[in-house]
Structures are given as C-alpha cells and as structure tokens.
Coordinates of C-alpha atoms in Angstrom, one line a residue:
M259 CA -33.4 70.2 32.0
M260 CA -31.3 70.3 35.1
K261 CA -28.6 67.7 35.3
N262 CA -27.6 66.3 38.7
T263 CA -24.1 67.8 39.2
D264 CA -23.9 66.8 42.9
K265 CA -20.4 65.4 43.2
R266 CA -20.5 65.0 47.0
Q267 CA -19.7 61.5 48.3
R268 CA -22.7 59.5 49.3
I269 CA -23.1 58.2 52.8
L270 CA -25.8 55.7 53.7
I271 CA -26.8 56.0 57.4
V272 CA -28.7 53.0 58.7
D273 CA -30.3 53.5 62.1
D274 CA -33.8 52.8 63.4
A275 CA -33.8 56.1 65.4
K276 CA -34.4 59.2 63.2
L277 CA -32.8 61.3 66.0
N278 CA -29.5 59.3 65.7
R279 CA -29.5 59.8 61.9
D280 CA -30.1 63.5 62.2
I281 CA -27.3 63.8 64.8
L282 CA -24.9 62.0 62.5
K283 CA -25.8 64.3 59.5
E284 CA -25.4 67.3 61.8
I285 CA -21.9 66.2 62.9
L286 CA -20.8 65.3 59.4
G287 CA -22.1 68.5 57.8
E288 CA -23.1 69.4 54.3
T289 CA -20.0 68.0 52.7
Y290 CA -21.8 64.8 51.9
N291 CA -24.9 63.6 50.2
Y292 CA -27.0 61.4 52.6
L293 CA -29.1 58.4 52.1
E294 CA -31.1 57.0 55.0
A295 CA -32.5 53.7 56.0
E296 CA -34.3 52.9 59.2
N297 CA -33.8 49.1 59.1
G298 CA -31.7 46.4 57.6
N299 CA -34.1 45.5 54.8
Q300 CA -34.2 49.2 53.7
A301 CA -30.4 49.3 53.8
I302 CA -30.1 46.2 51.6
Q303 CA -32.6 47.7 49.1
M304 CA -30.8 51.0 49.0
T305 CA -27.4 49.5 48.3
A306 CA -29.0 47.6 45.4
D307 CA -30.8 50.7 44.1
N308 CA -27.8 53.1 44.6
P309 CA -24.5 51.6 43.4
G310 CA -21.4 53.5 44.3
I311 CA -22.3 54.4 47.9
D312 CA -19.0 55.7 49.4
L313 CA -19.5 54.8 53.0
M314 CA -22.2 53.1 55.2
L315 CA -22.7 53.9 58.8
L316 CA -24.5 50.9 60.2
D317 CA -26.2 50.7 63.6
I318 CA -25.5 47.5 65.5
N319 CA -28.8 47.4 67.5
M320 CA -31.9 47.5 65.3
P321 CA -35.2 45.5 65.5
Q322 CA -35.8 42.7 62.9
M323 CA -32.2 42.5 61.8
N324 CA -29.2 43.8 63.6
G325 CA -26.1 45.4 62.0
F326 CA -24.1 42.2 61.9
E327 CA -26.9 40.3 60.2
V328 CA -27.2 43.1 57.6
L329 CA -23.4 42.8 56.9
K330 CA -23.7 39.1 56.5
L331 CA -26.5 39.3 54.0
M332 CA -24.7 42.1 52.1
K333 CA -21.5 40.1 52.0
Q334 CA -23.3 37.1 50.6
S335 CA -24.9 39.2 47.8
Q336 CA -21.6 40.9 47.2
C337 CA -23.2 44.4 47.1
L338 CA -20.7 45.8 49.6
D339 CA -17.5 44.6 48.1
E340 CA -16.2 48.2 47.4
T341 CA -18.1 50.0 50.3
P342 CA -16.4 50.7 53.6
V343 CA -18.7 50.1 56.6
I344 CA -18.5 51.7 60.0
M345 CA -20.5 50.1 62.8
I346 CA -22.2 52.5 65.1
S347 CA -24.1 52.3 68.3
S348 CA -25.7 54.7 70.8
E349 CA -25.6 52.0 73.5
A350 CA -23.1 52.3 76.3
A351 CA -22.1 48.7 76.1
V352 CA -22.5 46.5 73.0
D353 CA -22.1 42.8 72.9
T354 CA -20.0 42.3 69.7
N355 CA -19.8 38.5 70.0
A356 CA -22.0 37.9 67.0

C-alpha cells in the first residue's frame, strides 16, 4: 500500500475562471500541492474537508459569493484562523469598499 508522502505545502486557489487557476499554478510551479475551487461554496467546503491548508489565493470577483463574503463566512466559522489569504483579481480596477 502506497502512503502519501507528499510533503509539499498545500495552496487552495479559489477562482471562477479555470484559465486563471491554471495560470496561477503555472506561475507558482510544481513546488506546491494545489486544491482548486471555482466558487465560494466550494472553497468553504474544501477548507472544512482539508484542514491544514497553507495558503489560500482568493478571487475577489466571483458570481454567487464574492471573495470578501467568503472571507466573512470563513472568519465566522473560524476555519481560517491559521491560514493566510491573498486576495487576487484579474480586473484592472477593483472596488475594495466591501
């Protein structure tokens, strides 16, 4: 039986555009183990199912639930207490007055 010996840090990429997720993985390279979510609900579920995520890259502009709403829910459920989050956006101008 093969044991999972993957010691790479885990990064959760949350972006509704697959192309953006693929670009981020290409930029960051094979040093990391990637988890992907295409919306806020998936992201919340993934953090619950995968404790110990080392970093989350969170898109600001997504349908249904934007990045700030995701952060608010995760903060309330305390599932992000130990996880650094970097907000990302492919938009030229982003209104951060959430």
